[in-house]
Short mmCIF file of C-alpha atoms in Angstrom, two decimals:
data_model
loop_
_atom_site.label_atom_id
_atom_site.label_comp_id
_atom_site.label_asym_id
_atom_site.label_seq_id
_atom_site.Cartn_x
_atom_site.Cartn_y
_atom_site.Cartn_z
CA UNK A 1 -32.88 -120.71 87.46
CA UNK A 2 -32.64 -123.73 85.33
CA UNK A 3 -29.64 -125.14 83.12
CA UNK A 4 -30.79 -126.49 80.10
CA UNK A 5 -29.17 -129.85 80.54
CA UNK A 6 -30.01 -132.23 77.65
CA UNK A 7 -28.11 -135.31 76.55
CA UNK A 8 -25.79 -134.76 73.17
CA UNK A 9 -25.53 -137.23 70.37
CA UNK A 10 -21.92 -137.05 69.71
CA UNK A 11 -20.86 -139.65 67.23
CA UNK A 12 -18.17 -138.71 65.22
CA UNK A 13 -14.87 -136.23 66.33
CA UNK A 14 -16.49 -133.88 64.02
CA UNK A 15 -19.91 -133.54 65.88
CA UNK A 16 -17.23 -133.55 69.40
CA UNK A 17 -15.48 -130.54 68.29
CA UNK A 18 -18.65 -128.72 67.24
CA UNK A 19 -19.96 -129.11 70.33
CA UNK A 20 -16.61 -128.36 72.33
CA UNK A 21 -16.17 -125.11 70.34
CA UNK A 22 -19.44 -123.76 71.16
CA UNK A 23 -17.92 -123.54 74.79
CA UNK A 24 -15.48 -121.08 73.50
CA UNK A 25 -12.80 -123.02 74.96
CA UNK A 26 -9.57 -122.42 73.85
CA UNK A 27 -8.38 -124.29 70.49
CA UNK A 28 -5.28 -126.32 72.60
CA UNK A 29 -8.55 -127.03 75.01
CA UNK A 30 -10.53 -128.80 72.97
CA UNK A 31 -8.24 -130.56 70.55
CA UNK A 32 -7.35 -132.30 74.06
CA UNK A 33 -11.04 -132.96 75.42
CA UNK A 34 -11.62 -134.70 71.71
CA UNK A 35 -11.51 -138.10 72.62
CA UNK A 36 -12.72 -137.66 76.08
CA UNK A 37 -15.90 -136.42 74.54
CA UNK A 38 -16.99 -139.43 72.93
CA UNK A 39 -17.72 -142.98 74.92
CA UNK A 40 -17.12 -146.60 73.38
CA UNK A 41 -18.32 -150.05 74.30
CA UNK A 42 -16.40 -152.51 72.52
CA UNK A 43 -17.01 -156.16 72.93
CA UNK A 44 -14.22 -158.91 73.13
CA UNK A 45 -14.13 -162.57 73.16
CA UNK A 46 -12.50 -165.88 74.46
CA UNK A 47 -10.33 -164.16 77.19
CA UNK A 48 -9.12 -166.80 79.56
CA UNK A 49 -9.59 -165.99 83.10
CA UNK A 50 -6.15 -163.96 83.79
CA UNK A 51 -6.45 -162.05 80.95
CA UNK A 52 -9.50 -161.03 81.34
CA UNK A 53 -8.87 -160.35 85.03
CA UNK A 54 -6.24 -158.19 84.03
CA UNK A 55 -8.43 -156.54 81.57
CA UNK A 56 -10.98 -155.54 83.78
CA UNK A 57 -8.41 -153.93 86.51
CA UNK A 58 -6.57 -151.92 83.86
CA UNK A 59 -10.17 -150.82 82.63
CA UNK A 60 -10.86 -149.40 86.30
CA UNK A 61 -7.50 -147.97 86.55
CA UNK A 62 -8.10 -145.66 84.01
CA UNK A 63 -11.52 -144.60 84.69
CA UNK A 64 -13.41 -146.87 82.73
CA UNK A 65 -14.73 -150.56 83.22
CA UNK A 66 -15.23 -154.12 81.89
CA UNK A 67 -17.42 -156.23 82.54
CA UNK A 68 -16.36 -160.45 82.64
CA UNK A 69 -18.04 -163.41 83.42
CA UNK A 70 -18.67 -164.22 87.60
CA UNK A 71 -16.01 -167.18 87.91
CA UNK A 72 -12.76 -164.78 86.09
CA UNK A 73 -11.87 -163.72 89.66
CA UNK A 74 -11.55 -167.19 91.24
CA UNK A 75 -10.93 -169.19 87.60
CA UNK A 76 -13.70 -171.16 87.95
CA UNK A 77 -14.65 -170.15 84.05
CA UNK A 78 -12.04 -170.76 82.11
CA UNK A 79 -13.34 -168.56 79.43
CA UNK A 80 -15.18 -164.82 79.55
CA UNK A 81 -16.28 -162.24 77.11
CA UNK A 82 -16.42 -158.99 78.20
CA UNK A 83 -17.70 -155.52 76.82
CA UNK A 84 -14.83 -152.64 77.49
CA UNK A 85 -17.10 -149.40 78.86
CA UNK A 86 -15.03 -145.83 78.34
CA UNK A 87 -14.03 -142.91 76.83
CA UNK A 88 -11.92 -143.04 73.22
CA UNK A 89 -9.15 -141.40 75.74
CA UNK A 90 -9.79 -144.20 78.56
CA UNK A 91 -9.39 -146.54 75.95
CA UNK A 92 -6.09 -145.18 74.32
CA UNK A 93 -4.76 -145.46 77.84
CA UNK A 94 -5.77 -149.13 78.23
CA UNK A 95 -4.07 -150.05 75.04
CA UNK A 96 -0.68 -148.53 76.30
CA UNK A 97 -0.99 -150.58 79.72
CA UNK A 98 -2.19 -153.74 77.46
CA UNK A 99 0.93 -153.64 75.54
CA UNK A 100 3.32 -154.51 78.82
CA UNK A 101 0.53 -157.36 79.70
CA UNK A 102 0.67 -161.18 79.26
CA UNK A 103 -2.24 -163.59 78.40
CA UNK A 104 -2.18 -162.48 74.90
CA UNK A 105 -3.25 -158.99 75.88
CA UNK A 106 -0.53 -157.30 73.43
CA UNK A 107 -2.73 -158.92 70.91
CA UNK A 108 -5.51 -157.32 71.90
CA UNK A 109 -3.77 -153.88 72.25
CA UNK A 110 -2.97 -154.09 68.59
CA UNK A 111 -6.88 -154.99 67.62
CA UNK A 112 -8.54 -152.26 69.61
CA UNK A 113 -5.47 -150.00 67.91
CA UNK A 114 -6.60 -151.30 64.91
CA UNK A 115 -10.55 -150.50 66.02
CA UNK A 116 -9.70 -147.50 66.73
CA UNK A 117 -8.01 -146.39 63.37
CA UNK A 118 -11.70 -147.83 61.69
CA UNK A 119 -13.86 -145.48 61.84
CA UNK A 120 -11.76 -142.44 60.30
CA UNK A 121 -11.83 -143.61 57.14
CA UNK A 122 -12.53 -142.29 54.20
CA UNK A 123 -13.19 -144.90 51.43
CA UNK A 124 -12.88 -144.45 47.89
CA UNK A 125 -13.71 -147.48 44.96
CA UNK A 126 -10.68 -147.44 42.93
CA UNK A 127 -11.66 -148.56 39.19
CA UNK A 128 -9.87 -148.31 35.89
CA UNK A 129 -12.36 -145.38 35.15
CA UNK A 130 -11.83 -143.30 37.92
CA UNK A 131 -12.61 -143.47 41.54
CA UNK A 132 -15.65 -143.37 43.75
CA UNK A 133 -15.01 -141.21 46.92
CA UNK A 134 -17.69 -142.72 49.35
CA UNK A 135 -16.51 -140.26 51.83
CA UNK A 136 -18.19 -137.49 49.41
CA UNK A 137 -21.40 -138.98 48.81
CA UNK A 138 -23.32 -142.62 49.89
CA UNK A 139 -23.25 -144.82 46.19
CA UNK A 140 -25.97 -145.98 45.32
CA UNK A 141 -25.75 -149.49 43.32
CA UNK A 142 -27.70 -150.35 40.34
CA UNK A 143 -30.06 -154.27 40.59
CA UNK A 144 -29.09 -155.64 37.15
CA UNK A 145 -31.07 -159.51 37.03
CA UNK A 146 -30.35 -161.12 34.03
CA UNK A 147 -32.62 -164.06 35.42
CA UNK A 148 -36.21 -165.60 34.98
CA UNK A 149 -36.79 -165.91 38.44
CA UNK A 150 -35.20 -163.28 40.89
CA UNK A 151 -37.62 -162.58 43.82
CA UNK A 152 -38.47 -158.96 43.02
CA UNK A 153 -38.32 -158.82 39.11
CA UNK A 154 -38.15 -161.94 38.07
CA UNK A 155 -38.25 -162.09 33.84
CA UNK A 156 -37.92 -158.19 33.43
CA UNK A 157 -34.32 -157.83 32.33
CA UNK A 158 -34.22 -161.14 31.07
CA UNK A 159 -33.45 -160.40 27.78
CA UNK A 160 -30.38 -158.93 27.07
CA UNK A 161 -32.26 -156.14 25.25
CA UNK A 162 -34.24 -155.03 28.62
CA UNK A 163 -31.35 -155.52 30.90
CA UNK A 164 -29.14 -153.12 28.70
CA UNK A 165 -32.08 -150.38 28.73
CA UNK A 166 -32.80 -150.90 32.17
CA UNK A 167 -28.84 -150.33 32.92
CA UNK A 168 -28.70 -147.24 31.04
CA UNK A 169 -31.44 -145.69 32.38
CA UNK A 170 -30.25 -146.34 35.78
CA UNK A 171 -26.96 -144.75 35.10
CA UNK A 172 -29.28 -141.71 34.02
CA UNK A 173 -31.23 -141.89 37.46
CA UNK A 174 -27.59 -141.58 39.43
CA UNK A 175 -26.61 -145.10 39.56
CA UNK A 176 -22.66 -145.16 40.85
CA UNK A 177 -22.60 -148.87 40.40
CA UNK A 178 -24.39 -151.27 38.51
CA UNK A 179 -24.55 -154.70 39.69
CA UNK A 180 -25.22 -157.34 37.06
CA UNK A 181 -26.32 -160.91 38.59
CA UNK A 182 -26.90 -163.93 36.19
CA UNK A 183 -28.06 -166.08 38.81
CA UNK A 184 -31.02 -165.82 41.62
CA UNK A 185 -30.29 -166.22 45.31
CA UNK A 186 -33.62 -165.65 46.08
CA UNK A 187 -34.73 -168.28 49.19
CA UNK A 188 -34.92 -171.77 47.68
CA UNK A 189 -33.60 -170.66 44.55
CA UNK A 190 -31.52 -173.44 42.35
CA UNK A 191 -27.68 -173.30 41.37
CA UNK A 192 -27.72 -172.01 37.13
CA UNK A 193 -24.81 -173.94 35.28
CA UNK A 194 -21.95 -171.96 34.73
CA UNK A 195 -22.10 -171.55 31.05
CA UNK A 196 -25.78 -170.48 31.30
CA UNK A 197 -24.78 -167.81 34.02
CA UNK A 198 -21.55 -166.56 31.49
CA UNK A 199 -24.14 -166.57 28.94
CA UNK A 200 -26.32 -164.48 30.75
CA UNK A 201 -23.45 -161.94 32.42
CA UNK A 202 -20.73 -161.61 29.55
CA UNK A 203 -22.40 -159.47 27.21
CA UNK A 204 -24.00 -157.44 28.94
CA UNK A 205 -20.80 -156.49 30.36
CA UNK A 206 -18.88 -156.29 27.15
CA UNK A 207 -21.25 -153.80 26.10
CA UNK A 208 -21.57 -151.75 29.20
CA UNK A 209 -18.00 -152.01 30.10
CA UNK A 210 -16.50 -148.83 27.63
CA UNK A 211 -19.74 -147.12 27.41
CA UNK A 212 -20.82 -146.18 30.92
CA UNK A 213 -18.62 -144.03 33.48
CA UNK A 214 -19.49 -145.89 36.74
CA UNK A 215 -17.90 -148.98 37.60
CA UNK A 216 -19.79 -152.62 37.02
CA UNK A 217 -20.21 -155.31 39.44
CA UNK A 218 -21.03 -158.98 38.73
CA UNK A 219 -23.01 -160.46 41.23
CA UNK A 220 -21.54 -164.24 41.41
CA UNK A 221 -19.76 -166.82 43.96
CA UNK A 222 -18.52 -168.78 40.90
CA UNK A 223 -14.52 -167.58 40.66
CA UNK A 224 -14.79 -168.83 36.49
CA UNK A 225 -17.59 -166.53 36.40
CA UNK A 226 -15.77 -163.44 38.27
CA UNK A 227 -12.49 -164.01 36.61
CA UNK A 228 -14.51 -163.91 32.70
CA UNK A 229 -16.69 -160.82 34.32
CA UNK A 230 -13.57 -158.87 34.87
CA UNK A 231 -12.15 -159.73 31.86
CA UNK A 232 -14.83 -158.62 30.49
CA UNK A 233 -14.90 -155.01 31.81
CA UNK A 234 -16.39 -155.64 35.17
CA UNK A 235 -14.73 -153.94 38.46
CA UNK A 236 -16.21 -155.26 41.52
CA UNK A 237 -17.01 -159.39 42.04
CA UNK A 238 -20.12 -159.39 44.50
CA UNK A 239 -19.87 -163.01 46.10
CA UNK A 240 -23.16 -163.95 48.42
CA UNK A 241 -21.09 -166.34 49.98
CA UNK A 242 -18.26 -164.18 51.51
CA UNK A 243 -15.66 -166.18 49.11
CA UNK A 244 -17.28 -169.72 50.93
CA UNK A 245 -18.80 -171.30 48.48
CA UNK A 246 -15.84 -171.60 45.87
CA UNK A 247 -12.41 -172.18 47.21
CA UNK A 248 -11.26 -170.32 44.35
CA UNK A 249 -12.40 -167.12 44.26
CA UNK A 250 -10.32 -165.17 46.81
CA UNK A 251 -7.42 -166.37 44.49
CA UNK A 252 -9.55 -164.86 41.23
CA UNK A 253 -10.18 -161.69 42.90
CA UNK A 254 -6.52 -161.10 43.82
CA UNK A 255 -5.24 -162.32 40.52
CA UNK A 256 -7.42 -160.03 38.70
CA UNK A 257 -6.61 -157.01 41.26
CA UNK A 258 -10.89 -156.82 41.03
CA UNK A 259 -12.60 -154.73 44.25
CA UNK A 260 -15.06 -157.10 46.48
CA UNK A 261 -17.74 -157.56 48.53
CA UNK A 262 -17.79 -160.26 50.90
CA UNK A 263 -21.45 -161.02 52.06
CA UNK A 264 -22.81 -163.14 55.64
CA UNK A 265 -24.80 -165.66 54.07
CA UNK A 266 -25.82 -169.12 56.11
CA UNK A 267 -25.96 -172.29 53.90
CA UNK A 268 -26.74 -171.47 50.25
CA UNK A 269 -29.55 -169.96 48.61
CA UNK A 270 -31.41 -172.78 48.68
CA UNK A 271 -31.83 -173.57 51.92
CA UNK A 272 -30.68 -170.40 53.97
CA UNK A 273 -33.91 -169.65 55.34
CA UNK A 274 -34.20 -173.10 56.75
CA UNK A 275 -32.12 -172.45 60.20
CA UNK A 276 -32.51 -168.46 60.98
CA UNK A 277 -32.15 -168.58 65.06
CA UNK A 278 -28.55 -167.53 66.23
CA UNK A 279 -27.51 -166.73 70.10
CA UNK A 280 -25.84 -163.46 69.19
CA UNK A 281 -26.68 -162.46 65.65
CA UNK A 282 -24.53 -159.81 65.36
CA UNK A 283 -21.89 -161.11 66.78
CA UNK A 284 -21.90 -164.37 64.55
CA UNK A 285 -22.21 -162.22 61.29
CA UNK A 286 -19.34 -159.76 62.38
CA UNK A 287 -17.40 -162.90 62.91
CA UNK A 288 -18.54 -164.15 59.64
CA UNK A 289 -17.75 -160.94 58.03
CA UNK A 290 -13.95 -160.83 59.92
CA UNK A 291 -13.30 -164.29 58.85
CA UNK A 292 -14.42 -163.63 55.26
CA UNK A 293 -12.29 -160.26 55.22
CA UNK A 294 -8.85 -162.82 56.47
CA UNK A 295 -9.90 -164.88 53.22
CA UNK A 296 -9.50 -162.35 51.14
CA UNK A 297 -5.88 -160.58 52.44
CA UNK A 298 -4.71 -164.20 52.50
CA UNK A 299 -5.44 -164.33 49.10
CA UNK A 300 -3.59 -161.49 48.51
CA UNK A 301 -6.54 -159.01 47.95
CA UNK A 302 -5.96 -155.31 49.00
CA UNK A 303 -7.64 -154.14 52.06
CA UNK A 304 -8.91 -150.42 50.32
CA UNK A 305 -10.56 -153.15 47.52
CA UNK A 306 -12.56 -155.30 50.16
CA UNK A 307 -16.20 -154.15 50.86
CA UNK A 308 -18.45 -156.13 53.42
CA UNK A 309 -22.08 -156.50 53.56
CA UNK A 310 -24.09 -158.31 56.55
CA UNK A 311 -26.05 -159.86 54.01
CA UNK A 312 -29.96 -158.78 54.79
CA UNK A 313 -32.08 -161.31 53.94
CA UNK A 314 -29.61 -164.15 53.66
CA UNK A 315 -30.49 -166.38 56.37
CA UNK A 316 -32.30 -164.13 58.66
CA UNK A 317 -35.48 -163.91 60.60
CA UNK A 318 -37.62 -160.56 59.64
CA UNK A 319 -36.87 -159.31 63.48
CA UNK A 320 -33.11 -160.53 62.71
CA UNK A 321 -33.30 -158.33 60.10
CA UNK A 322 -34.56 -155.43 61.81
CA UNK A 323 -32.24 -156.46 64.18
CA UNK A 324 -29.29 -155.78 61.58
CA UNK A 325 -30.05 -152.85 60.63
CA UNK A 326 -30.25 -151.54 64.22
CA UNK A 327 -27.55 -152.01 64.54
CA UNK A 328 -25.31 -151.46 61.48
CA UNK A 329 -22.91 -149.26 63.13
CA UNK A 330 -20.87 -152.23 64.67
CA UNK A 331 -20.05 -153.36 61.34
CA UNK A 332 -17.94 -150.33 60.72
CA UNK A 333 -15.56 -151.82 63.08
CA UNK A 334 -14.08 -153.70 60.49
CA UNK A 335 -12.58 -150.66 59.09
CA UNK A 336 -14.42 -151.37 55.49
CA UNK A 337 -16.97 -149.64 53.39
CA UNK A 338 -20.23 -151.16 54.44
CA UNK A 339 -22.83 -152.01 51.89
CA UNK A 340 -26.21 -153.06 52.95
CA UNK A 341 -29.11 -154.65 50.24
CA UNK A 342 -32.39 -154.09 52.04
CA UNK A 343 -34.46 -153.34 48.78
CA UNK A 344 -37.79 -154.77 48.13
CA UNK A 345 -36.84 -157.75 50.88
CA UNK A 346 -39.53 -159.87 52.18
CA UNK A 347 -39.22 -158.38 55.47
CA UNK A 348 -40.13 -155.39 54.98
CA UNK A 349 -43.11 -156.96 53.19
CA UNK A 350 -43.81 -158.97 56.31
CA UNK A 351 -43.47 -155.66 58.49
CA UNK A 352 -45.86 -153.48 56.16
CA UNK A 353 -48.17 -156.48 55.63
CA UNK A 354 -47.25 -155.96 51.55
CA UNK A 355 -46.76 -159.45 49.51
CA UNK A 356 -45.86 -157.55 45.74
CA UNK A 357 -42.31 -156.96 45.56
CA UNK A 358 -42.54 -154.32 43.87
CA UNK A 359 -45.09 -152.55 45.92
CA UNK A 360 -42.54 -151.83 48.74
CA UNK A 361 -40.77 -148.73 47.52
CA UNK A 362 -41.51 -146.69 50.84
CA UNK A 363 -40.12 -149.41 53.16
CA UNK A 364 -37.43 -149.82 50.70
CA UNK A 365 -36.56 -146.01 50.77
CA UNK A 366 -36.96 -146.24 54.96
CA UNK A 367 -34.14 -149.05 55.40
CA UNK A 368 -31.68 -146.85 52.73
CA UNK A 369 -32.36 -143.76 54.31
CA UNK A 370 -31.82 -145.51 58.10
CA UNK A 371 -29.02 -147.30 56.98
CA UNK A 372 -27.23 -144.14 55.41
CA UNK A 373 -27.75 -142.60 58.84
CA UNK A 374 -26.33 -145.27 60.31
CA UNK A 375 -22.95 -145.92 58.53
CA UNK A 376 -23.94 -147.06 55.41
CA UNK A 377 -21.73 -146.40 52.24
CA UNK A 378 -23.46 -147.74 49.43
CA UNK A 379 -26.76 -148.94 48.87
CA UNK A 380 -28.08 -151.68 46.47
CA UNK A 381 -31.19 -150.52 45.30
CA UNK A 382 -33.62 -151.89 42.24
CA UNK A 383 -35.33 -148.05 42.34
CA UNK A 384 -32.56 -146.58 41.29
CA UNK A 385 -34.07 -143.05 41.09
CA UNK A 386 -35.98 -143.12 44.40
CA UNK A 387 -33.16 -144.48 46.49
CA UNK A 388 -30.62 -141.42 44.74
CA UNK A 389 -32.73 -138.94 46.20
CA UNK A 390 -33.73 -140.60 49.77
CA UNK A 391 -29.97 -141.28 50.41
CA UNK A 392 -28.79 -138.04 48.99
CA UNK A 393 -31.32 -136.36 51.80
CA UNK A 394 -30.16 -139.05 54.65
CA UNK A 395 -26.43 -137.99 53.58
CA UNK A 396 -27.24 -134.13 54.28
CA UNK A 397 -28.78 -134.82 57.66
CA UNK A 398 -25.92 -136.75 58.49
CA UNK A 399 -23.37 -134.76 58.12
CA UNK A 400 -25.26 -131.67 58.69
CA UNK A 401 -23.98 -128.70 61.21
CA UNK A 402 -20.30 -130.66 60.42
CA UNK A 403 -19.08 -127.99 57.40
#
C-alpha cells in the first residue's frame, strides 16, 4: 500500500485552508492549524552579538531556528545577520518572547509584526475618478513616450498627435493606467530641460485628464514637473529615482496628496549600467526600496498612496535581472503594491538572442505573466493589448481553486 505523499505549494492562508479542509477536519481545527501550515524565512540584519544570540535561542524554543554568524556565541563578531526559519505560528510566538527582550529586540518584534500584517493586503489606487482595486484584478499600465529617443519606441509618440492616439487606443485595449514620460531613461540617456519635458507632458495630460476613466501617471524625478503634471490632471508621479534625485519631490507628492511609485535605480540614467555587480542584490534593492518608502512618509505621503518597483533594468546585469524577478516575492514584504517594468528590456533581448525592441513581445508577455504569478500588482507594458490578456490568464491561475 502506498500513501500518495507529495509536497504542497501552500502560499497564501487561502491555498492553507483549502488544503486543511479537504481533511475534513473540523472548522475550530483548521482555523487553528492556519498559520502552522505555512513556513517563513525571513532575513534580518546588523544584530549585535547578544541580540542575535538571544534571537537564535528564542527561535529554538519555539520550534523553529536562526541561523547567525560563527563568532555570536563567543562575541568575537560584533555583528551577524541571520535568516529566521519557521512556521507563521513559530514566528507569532517569537515576536511575543521578543517583546520582553533587550538588544533592541522589541524593535524587531514590532518589524516582523509589521511583516507579518504585509502580505494580507488588499491594495486599491485611490484617484479622483474612482478607485483601482488591485486585489480584483493585476493593472496593467499604459507606456506613453513623448520622446525622440526612448529605447523601445523612440520617435513614435513624439508628436503630440500620435501620443494622444496611441493613449486612447490603449485605454480601448484595457489599459488601467497610462503612464506618460517626457523624458528617456534609457542607459546613457541625457537629462531634457525642464521646460522641454513640461512641454512635452502638460498637454497631453490636459487633454487626457477629463476624457479618459483610468487614472494618469507622469513618469518624472523632476518635483516642478510632478507638481505641474498633477495640476494638470495627472494621479500618480512615477519617479526612477525613488524620490533621490530631487530633494523636492517627496515634499511635491505629499503637497499635492498625488499616489507614487518609488523605483531602485543606481546612479542616473546615464551612467547606471556602468557599475551593475552588488554582494546581495536583493537585499541592496529591498533596502533601497525601504529607505525610499521612509522618504516618502517623512514627507508626509500616505502609505495606501506609495507603490514600489525594483526597478528592472535600472542598473542591473541581465542575470541580475533574472535574478529579480525570481525572486519578486520578497518585495511584498514591504507591505506595498508592487509594480514591475520588464517590457521590451534589453535583457530579455540578450536572453532570446533578439536586438529589435520591438520584436520581444513573447519574452515581454513571459516576465508579466511570471511576475503576476509571483506577486505582481501592476504591470507596465508598451503592448498594451497583449499584456491585458497574458496577465488576465496569469491572474486566473493564481488564484485558481481559491473561490
Amino acid at each position: 500500500m502506498r500513501f500518495g505523499v507529495r509536497r504542497l505549494d501552500i502560499k497564501t492562508r487561502e491555498d492553507a485552508q483549502r488544503e486543511l479542509a479537504l481533511t475534513r477536519a473540523d472548522e475550530a481545527g483548521v482555523a487553528r492549524m492556519l498559520d502552522k501550515a505555512r513556513f517563513l524565512a525571513i532575513k534580518v540584519e546588523g544584530l549585535k552579538a547578544p541580540a542575535a544570540n538571544i534571537l537564535k535561542q528564542e527561535m529554538l524554543s519555539v520550534g523553529g531556528d536562526a541561523s547567525v554568524a560563527r563568532g555570536v556565541i563567543n562575541c568575537s563578531a560584533e555583528l551577524s545577520s541571520s535568516v529566521i526559519m519557521g512556521t507563521r505560528k513559530q514566528i507569532k510566538n517569537l515576536v511575543k518572547k521578543l517583546k520582553a527582550q533587550p538588544f533592541g529586540l522589541k524593535v524587531l518584534a514590532d518589524e516582523l509584526t509589521e511583516l507579518l500584517r504585509a502580505e494580507e493586503g488588499p491594495f486599491k489606487i485611490e484617484w479622483p475618478g474612482g478607485t483601482l482595486d488591485l486585489s480584483e484584478r493585476v493593472a496593467v499600465m499604459g507606456i506613453i513616450n513623448v520622446t525622440p529617443d526612448s529605447f523601445s519606441d523612440g520617435n513614435d509618440n513624439f508628436r503630440y498627435e500620435d501620443a494622444l492616439a496611441s493613449a486612447l487606443e490603449m485605454v480601448g485595449e484595457g489599459a488601467d493606467i497610462l503612464d506618460i514620460g517626457g523624458e528617456s531613461t534609457r542607459p546613457g540617456a541625457e537629462a531634457v530641460p525642464l521646460e522641454e519635458e513640461l512641454k512635452r507632458v502638460l498637454p497631453l495630460v490636459e487633454y487626457l485628464a477629463p476624457r479618459v476613466k483610468v487614472p494618469i501617471s507622469v513618469d518624472t524625478y523632476k518635483a516642478q514637473v510632478a507638481g505641474r503634471a498633477v495640476e494638470a490632471g495627472a494621479s500618480i508621479v512615477n519617479d526612477v529615482s525613488g524620490l533621490r534625485l530631487d530633494p523636492e519631490m517627496a515634499s511635491t507628492v505629499a503637497k499635492t496628496g498625488a499616489n507614487v511609485v518609488v523605483m531602485h535605480m543606481r546612479g542616473v540614467p546615464r551612467d547606471m549600467q556602468s557599475d551593475t555587480h552588488y554582494e546581495d542584490l536583493t537585499g541592496e534593492v529591498y533596502a533601497s526600496l525601504a529607505g525610499s518608502v521612509k522618504l516618502a512618509l517623512e514627507a508626509g505621503v500616505a502609505h495606501g498612496r506609495i507603490i514600489v518597483d525594483p526597478g528592472i533594468g535600472f542598473g542591473k546585469s541581465v542575470d541580475g535581472n533574472l535574478a529579480l524577478l525570481r525572486r519578486l516575492p520578497e518585495f511584498t514584504s514591504l507591505g506595498l503594491p508592487v509594480l514591475v517594468g520588464a517590457s521590451r528590456k534589453s535583457f530579455i533581448g540578450k536572453v532570446l538572442g533578439i536586438e529589435n525592441p520591438k520584436e520581444r513581445l513573447e519574452g515581454s508577455l513571459s516576465a508579466a505573466s511570471l511576475s503576476v504569478l509571483l506577486g505582481a500588482n501592476i504591470i507596465r507594458a508598451h503592448d498594451v493589448r497583449e499584456t491585458r490578456r497574458a496577465v488576465d490568464l496569469a491572474w486566473a491561475v493564481k488564484n485558481a481553486g481559491r473561490g
